[in-house]
C-alpha positions as a printed Julia matrix, in Angstrom:
560×3 Matrix{Float64}:
  78.21  188.37   89.7
  81.6   189.33   88.13
  83.25  186.33   89.68
  82.0   182.84   90.51
  82.52  181.57   93.93
  85.06  178.87   94.49
  83.41  175.26   95.24
  84.74  175.44   98.77
  83.23  178.77   99.34
  79.79  177.49   97.98
  80.1   174.52  100.54
  80.76  176.99  103.27
  77.6   179.02  102.09
  75.39  175.73  102.12
  76.81  174.74  105.76
  75.92  178.22  107.04
  72.37  178.26  105.51
  71.56  174.71  106.63
  72.91  174.97  110.05
  75.63  172.55  110.01
  78.51  174.97  109.99
  81.09  174.49  112.82
  82.39  177.38  114.86
  85.52  177.55  112.82
  83.71  177.76  109.47
  81.49  180.35  110.76
  84.29  182.55  111.69
  86.01  181.88  108.48
  82.98  182.67  106.62
  82.25  185.88  108.63
  85.95  187.05  108.19
  85.64  186.54  104.29
  82.45  188.31  104.23
  83.64  191.31  106.18
  86.65  191.67  103.93
  85.38  191.06  100.5
  82.2   192.84   99.01
  81.86  190.3    96.15
  81.75  187.17   98.74
  79.04  189.17  100.6
  77.04  189.75   97.62
  77.54  186.14   96.25
  76.28  184.86   99.49
  73.21  187.02   99.67
  72.34  185.67   96.17
  72.7   182.14   97.24
  70.45  182.8   100.24
  67.79  184.05   97.71
  68.29  181.31   95.17
  68.17  178.83   98.09
  64.72  180.1    98.91
  63.41  180.28   95.5
  64.42  176.74   94.51
  62.83  175.42   97.7
  59.73  177.13   96.76
  59.56  176.08   92.98
  60.52  172.47   93.28
  58.34  171.68   96.1
  60.79  171.12   98.63
  58.99  172.59  101.32
  57.2   169.93  103.45
  54.41  172.21  104.49
  53.48  173.13  100.85
  49.98  171.7    99.79
  47.96  171.89   96.53
  44.26  171.57   97.44
  41.77  170.08   94.91
  38.99  172.23   93.39
  35.81  170.19   92.99
  33.59  173.2    92.56
  32.25  172.29   89.03
  31.55  168.57   89.5
  31.71  165.8    91.91
  33.49  163.61   89.64
  35.85  166.06   88.67
  39.64  165.09   89.21
  41.06  168.35   87.71
  43.55  169.6    90.28
  44.16  173.55   90.42
  47.65  174.11   91.69
  47.14  176.95   94.02
  49.79  177.68   96.49
  48.2   177.74   99.91
  48.66  180.3   102.74
  50.52  177.6   104.64
  53.11  177.18  101.84
  53.5   181.09  101.55
  54.03  181.36  105.33
  56.88  178.81  104.93
  58.38  180.4   102.1
  58.39  183.61  103.96
  59.95  181.59  106.97
  62.6   180.21  104.67
  63.47  183.7   103.37
  63.69  184.98  106.96
  65.88  182.24  107.88
  68.3   183.05  105.08
  68.05  186.74  106.4
  68.83  185.3   109.9
  71.97  183.6   108.84
  73.15  186.94  107.29
  72.51  188.69  110.7
  73.87  186.01  112.9
  77.35  186.01  111.36
  77.45  189.89  111.48
  76.78  190.82  107.86
  74.79  193.94  108.74
  78.15  195.49  109.76
  80.33  196.59  107.02
  83.62  197.94  108.07
  84.41  199.23  104.6
  81.27  201.31  104.75
  79.33  199.69  101.89
  76.66  201.88  103.16
  77.41  204.76  105.18
  74.78  204.38  107.93
  75.46  201.5   110.25
  72.15  201.89  111.98
  71.31  198.28  111.09
  73.76  196.69  113.54
  71.56  194.23  115.69
  71.66  194.7   119.51
  74.0   192.06  120.95
  72.45  192.32  124.19
  69.3   191.08  122.81
  70.73  188.53  120.26
  73.06  186.5   122.36
  71.79  183.42  124.25
  74.39  181.44  126.1
  72.77  180.98  129.4
  71.04  177.8   128.38
  74.34  176.15  126.84
  76.37  174.08  129.54
  79.75  175.9   130.23
  81.95  173.03  128.62
  79.9   173.03  125.34
  80.29  176.87  124.8
  82.9   178.06  122.2
  86.42  179.02  123.52
  87.09  182.5   122.54
  90.36  183.36  124.35
  92.25  183.1   127.75
  92.96  185.06  130.95
  96.41  186.06  130.35
  96.96  188.49  133.54
  95.35  189.82  136.67
  95.59  191.97  139.63
  93.38  190.7   142.26
  90.82  189.95  139.41
  88.2   187.72  140.64
  86.2   186.64  137.46
  82.77  184.89  138.13
  80.95  183.12  135.35
  77.4   184.28  136.13
  75.5   181.53  134.18
  77.2   178.78  136.11
  78.31  180.68  139.17
  81.91  179.79  139.5
  85.12  181.58  139.39
  87.88  181.43  136.69
  91.08  180.06  137.54
  94.54  181.53  136.69
  95.27  181.38  132.9
  91.8   179.71  132.44
  90.05  179.54  129.06
  87.41  182.14  128.53
  84.24  180.98  126.6
  81.08  182.83  125.38
  78.91  183.85  128.22
  78.34  186.41  130.88
  80.97  187.41  133.53
  81.37  189.55  136.43
  84.68  191.03  137.84
  84.39  191.68  141.31
  87.65  193.24  142.27
  90.84  194.32  140.65
  91.89  193.97  137.02
  91.73  191.05  134.43
  93.33  190.82  131.1
  91.8   188.55  128.5
  93.55  187.75  125.21
  91.18  186.51  122.64
  92.16  183.86  120.04
  92.42  186.53  117.4
  95.07  188.34  119.48
  92.9   191.12  120.66
  93.86  192.13  124.2
  91.1   193.5   126.6
  91.83  194.83  130.1
  88.87  195.11  132.42
  88.58  197.2   135.6
  86.21  196.24  138.36
  83.45  196.37  139.22
  82.4   195.23  135.81
  79.83  192.96  134.06
  80.37  191.89  130.67
  79.43  189.18  128.07
  81.61  187.58  125.44
  79.35  186.83  122.2
  82.38  185.68  120.16
  85.82  186.7   119.51
  84.65  189.56  117.59
  81.7   190.82  119.8
  81.31  191.58  123.44
  78.9   193.66  125.79
  80.15  195.89  128.67
  76.98  196.33  130.7
  79.1   197.99  133.43
  82.78  198.89  134.24
  85.74  200.17  132.36
  87.87  198.41  129.73
  90.59  199.21  127.27
  91.48  197.21  124.39
  94.44  196.97  121.89
  93.57  195.36  118.45
  95.77  193.81  115.79
  94.65  193.95  112.14
  92.84  190.64  112.62
  90.53  192.48  115.08
  89.13  194.89  112.51
  85.51  195.01  113.06
  85.35  194.14  116.79
  82.15  195.37  118.12
  81.28  196.38  121.83
  77.93  197.48  122.9
  77.2   199.41  126.28
  74.0   200.35  127.93
  73.84  203.48  125.7
  76.01  202.83  122.46
  77.6   200.56  119.95
  81.22  200.8   119.06
  82.95  199.24  115.95
  86.74  199.12  115.7
  88.53  199.96  112.59
  92.06  199.12  114.08
  92.84  201.01  117.21
  93.53  201.22  120.79
  90.44  202.51  122.67
  89.01  202.53  126.12
  85.32  202.6   127.31
  83.88  203.95  130.59
  80.48  202.56  131.44
  80.89  202.79  135.3
  77.91  205.05  134.97
  75.2   202.95  133.6
  73.12  205.91  132.31
  76.1   207.09  130.18
  79.11  205.73  128.27
  82.25  207.32  127.38
  84.65  206.22  124.57
  88.17  207.37  124.44
  90.22  206.47  121.26
  94.2   206.53  121.75
  95.22  205.45  118.43
  93.26  204.64  115.2
  89.68  204.81  114.47
  86.46  203.6   115.87
  82.82  204.34  114.85
  80.18  205.0   117.67
  76.36  204.92  117.51
  73.88  205.87  120.37
  71.48  203.02  120.9
  68.67  205.73  120.6
  69.73  207.02  117.43
  67.3   207.27  114.58
  67.66  205.0   111.58
  68.88  207.72  109.43
  71.28  209.25  111.69
  75.13  209.27  111.18
  77.6   207.46  113.37
  80.28  209.62  114.92
  83.63  208.64  114.02
  86.62  209.16  116.4
  90.11  209.3   115.51
  93.42  209.4   117.74
  93.13  211.45  120.8
  89.39  212.09  120.36
  86.53  210.97  122.79
  82.66  211.12  123.01
  79.93  210.91  125.58
  76.8   209.13  124.78
  73.82  209.59  127.53
  71.24  206.9   127.91
  68.43  209.4   127.23
  69.93  211.15  124.28
  70.33  209.96  120.55
  73.18  212.95  120.22
  76.81  212.23  120.79
  78.68  214.91  122.75
  82.42  215.55  122.1
  84.59  215.45  125.2
  88.27  215.78  125.87
  90.21  212.51  125.91
  91.35  211.34  129.18
  94.84  209.73  129.35
  94.95  209.67  133.18
  91.61  207.76  133.72
  92.36  204.14  132.35
  94.85  201.49  133.21
  95.8   200.2   129.92
  98.38  197.46  130.79
  99.26  195.42  133.89
 102.95  195.65  133.68
 105.09  198.81  134.24
 106.22  200.32  130.57
 109.83  199.92  129.25
 111.12  203.36  129.21
 114.18  204.91  127.65
 117.23  206.02  129.25
 117.65  207.87  131.62
 114.95  205.9   133.29
 113.22  207.22  136.61
 113.43  203.82  138.4
 117.01  202.87  138.03
 117.96  206.53  138.87
 116.36  206.47  142.21
 117.99  202.89  142.9
 121.38  204.54  142.07
 120.94  207.04  144.91
 120.77  204.03  147.54
 117.09  204.14  148.34
 116.05  202.49  151.52
 112.31  202.41  150.58
 110.95  202.54  147.29
 107.21  202.15  146.23
 106.97  202.24  142.47
 103.1   201.49  142.86
 102.92  198.76  140.12
  99.75  196.6   139.85
 100.19  193.76  142.5
  99.25  190.22  141.35
  97.31  189.89  144.64
  96.03  193.29  144.48
  96.82  193.77  148.21
 100.36  194.62  148.65
 102.82  197.32  147.53
 106.23  196.15  146.73
 109.5   197.73  148.16
 112.01  198.14  145.5
 114.62  199.81  148.19
 117.18  197.96  150.26
 114.9   197.35  153.23
 112.72  195.01  151.19
 109.71  195.62  153.53
 106.49  196.04  151.61
 103.38  197.85  152.41
  99.9   196.46  153.02
  96.8   198.09  151.32
  93.7   198.64  153.32
  91.02  199.58  150.85
  87.98  197.4   151.67
  85.91  200.6   151.79
  86.66  201.28  148.08
  84.28  200.21  145.41
  86.91  200.37  142.64
  90.62  199.28  142.74
  93.3   201.44  144.35
  95.21  202.23  141.35
  94.94  204.55  138.25
  97.67  205.89  135.82
 100.86  207.32  137.45
 103.65  209.45  136.31
 105.55  206.22  135.45
 103.11  203.34  134.94
 100.46  202.89  137.55
 100.14  204.92  140.73
  98.15  204.23  143.98
  94.83  205.72  144.13
  92.9   206.52  147.41
  89.61  208.3   147.54
  90.11  210.08  150.77
  87.38  210.34  153.61
  84.85  208.73  151.63
  86.34  205.16  151.89
  89.22  205.82  154.69
  91.61  203.68  152.31
  95.43  203.9   152.94
  98.62  201.55  153.04
 100.76  200.76  156.19
 104.54  199.74  156.15
 105.0   197.27  159.17
 108.22  197.04  160.86
 109.32  200.28  159.38
 112.77  201.51  160.24
 113.3   205.25  160.62
 116.78  206.57  159.52
 119.42  205.91  161.91
 121.45  208.83  160.85
 120.99  212.53  160.91
 119.96  212.53  157.3
 116.62  211.86  155.48
 115.07  212.48  152.13
 111.61  211.74  151.32
 110.02  212.4   147.92
 106.9   211.39  145.81
 104.69  212.26  142.93
 101.35  213.29  144.12
  97.91  214.07  142.53
  95.34  215.92  144.64
  91.61  215.47  143.89
  90.82  217.6   146.9
  92.54  218.67  150.12
  91.33  216.81  153.16
  92.2   218.14  156.44
  95.74  217.06  157.43
  95.92  214.85  154.19
  98.81  212.51  154.39
 101.36  211.71  151.89
 103.75  209.75  154.24
 103.91  209.95  158.0
 106.0   208.26  160.62
 104.31  210.1   163.46
 102.79  209.37  166.81
 102.57  212.92  168.14
  99.5   215.08  169.17
  99.58  218.71  170.48
  96.55  218.86  172.82
  94.99  222.2   173.07
  95.13  222.17  176.71
  98.76  221.24  176.74
 102.02  223.04  176.18
 104.01  220.42  174.42
 103.62  217.46  171.91
 102.69  214.09  173.57
 103.17  210.56  172.14
 105.57  207.97  170.93
 107.32  210.4   168.66
 108.43  209.75  165.21
 110.61  211.39  162.43
 108.31  213.12  160.16
 104.73  214.25  159.12
 104.43  214.97  155.47
 101.39  216.12  153.92
  98.9   218.97  153.51
  98.47  221.55  156.37
  95.07  221.45  158.25
  92.31  222.87  156.31
  94.31  225.17  154.33
  95.89  222.55  152.02
  99.08  223.73  151.45
 102.27  221.54  151.32
 103.49  220.93  155.05
 106.21  219.19  156.9
 106.84  218.56  160.56
 110.36  217.04  161.54
 111.4   216.17  165.01
 115.17  216.89  165.6
 117.71  215.04  167.95
 116.43  216.8   170.93
 112.57  215.76  170.2
 111.8   219.46  169.19
 109.56  219.77  166.3
 110.35  221.91  163.16
 107.54  223.11  161.0
 107.62  224.14  157.5
 104.8   225.19  155.19
 104.62  226.44  151.42
 101.88  228.9   152.32
  99.76  228.47  149.1
  97.31  225.41  148.53
  98.63  222.44  146.52
  97.44  222.5   143.02
  94.56  220.18  142.36
  94.16  217.49  139.45
  97.71  217.91  138.42
 100.91  215.91  138.98
 103.23  217.46  141.75
 106.76  216.29  142.71
 107.03  217.04  146.35
 110.12  216.3   148.78
 111.98  217.3   151.79
 115.67  216.87  152.78
 116.95  216.93  156.21
 120.93  216.9   156.21
 121.58  217.11  159.8
 121.64  221.01  160.22
 118.76  222.04  158.08
 115.38  220.8   156.66
 114.29  221.9   153.42
 110.77  221.51  151.42
 110.7   221.37  147.79
 107.97  221.21  145.17
 108.68  220.51  141.57
 112.3   220.73  142.33
 112.27  224.2   143.8
 112.81  225.12  147.33
 109.51  226.53  149.03
 110.59  226.56  152.77
 113.57  225.66  154.94
 114.54  225.9   158.71
 117.25  224.96  161.0
 117.06  221.21  162.28
 119.61  219.85  164.33
 119.8   216.05  163.65
 116.91  213.72  163.69
 114.89  211.87  166.51
 115.14  208.22  165.9
 112.16  207.09  168.0
 108.59  206.66  167.08
 105.97  204.07  166.07
 106.81  200.71  164.27
 104.91  201.41  161.32
 104.74  204.15  158.4
 101.47  205.46  157.0
 101.04  206.07  153.28
  98.05  208.11  152.65
  97.06  208.36  156.32
  98.67  208.92  159.57
  98.42  205.74  161.76
  97.55  205.27  165.45
 100.46  204.68  167.64
 100.32  201.05  167.55
 100.21  201.09  163.55
  97.07  198.84  163.52
  94.73  201.47  161.78
  94.27  204.93  160.81
  94.59  207.58  163.62
  90.98  208.21  164.98
  91.66  211.88  165.77
  93.43  213.22  162.6
  93.85  210.22  160.05
  94.34  212.67  157.12
  93.22  210.54  154.39
  94.58  211.27  151.18
  92.27  211.85  148.19
  94.02  211.29  144.88
  97.16  209.6   143.66
 100.64  208.79  145.07
 103.3   207.28  142.89
 107.18  206.6   143.04
 107.43  207.31  146.83
 111.15  207.01  147.67
 112.6   207.27  151.13
 116.46  207.73  151.45
 118.47  207.55  154.72
 120.68  210.17  153.2
 120.46  213.93  152.13
 120.02  214.28  148.37
 121.08  217.65  146.73
 118.75  220.01  144.98
 120.37  219.17  141.81
 119.47  215.53  142.35
 115.86  216.22  142.94
 115.61  218.3   139.9
 117.0   215.66  137.81
 114.43  213.08  139.16
 111.63  215.55  138.65
 112.79  216.31  134.9
 113.36  212.53  134.09
 109.75  211.65  135.28
 108.48  214.81  133.39
 109.89  213.51  130.1
 108.41  210.03  130.82
 104.81  211.48  131.24
 105.44  214.22  128.92
 104.43  216.76  131.51
 104.9   220.52  131.09
 107.29  222.31  133.2
 105.47  223.99  136.22
 106.52  226.42  138.91
């Protein structure tokens, strides 16, 4: 060795080899071995020397020297032959030294001491916390945030409380989102449904679900195993989608990670992903597949981002908004907070959904509903329609498909029976969404005399892209907009002020407002963000201003 290890380091080596190292000592040794190649080589040499000395100096209890009496009964000459038992003990000791190396992660070298990382052991097979009582397991971090987020400890079958410690072991996230901060400042955000195991503050498995992570410098070397791949971080922000157990996707938003299929052959190279790159690893394949990075799939923080001025939210409130649903992640996972003057929130009805009703929005998070499949929606109880002759409603929407009469927001309890000549029902002010099966942007508004004015864009709403949609009733006319541009208009004398006592978001409600309408519910399939309702008429210039501000936040391209 070019440099002799210090006395303190040698003592650390011995503690690791004889099994007396504390968790703090083990992590300290692991960090030094990961960072310093000389320390690593020194430790390996000490493991070898330890085995050799034990063999040469007879410190192996199982070692025996049989007496050779083949020449004479009286012969007392001892022939020192090492027995098979002693040889097995030596092999065991050498293997034990090797196990020490494996157990503290030395087969992973982040600085690529060897190019092929095929020797990383499978975490799923190496962990074994289930037999250790919860109180005796190592603390590796804390719960630092959640939206809903019911976390169950699988081995002990109890639920983690608010801001609880997290220890090594297996967990299930049954609903919502949960944020974990490990004691080395690695931040992990998990999306339900998910099952995962914390092996240490530097290793985990994600058996099912989605996660994103932000790692400080101290987190370099963090390892995540999925059912199909192993990921080693080199200082980065990344996300993993293992919601499909037969495949895993790894997306790198900043920095670099190395990824290895679990079925890769020993000589195969890892795939190195850098900023804005992603890969797909299928369970039945050893070959990584490059894919486009997806910035719109993963929730990466629980709070709304801080944005530069001009900021979309303050600008909306400056226009004196009555109902304003920004769609941030709610702490309880069940309600939508109203930032407008009316202060009446919305309740989520999403029991049919298998995943949380939130995905990335134009600004922060957005409401996600998966259409007729789960029949999810939100409802504003005790909704107050505009008391004046003026009304503006605007929102950012993302459509995955165009279900029949898909609803953006509807204050409507009217039907037009085929055997009748006029609308029937409790009334309402507006019916805002997509038209029937054609799927173009559509609006129905009732005037002060109860007449229904209808407007349509006449071309299907684009799918899988953000669209800023709005309508304005100024007492004389009603106008329909998409991305700040006028697409239809009609005369409309005032506004009706009757109707149901609830507003549907993502669905039309029944007249009582207690559930989705059984005839034409119009379940929205996609996202709705920044829904704002004004009891006044905004100008086209003001709508275009809001559209442009949000586009700059999201860095969306200008669209017709």
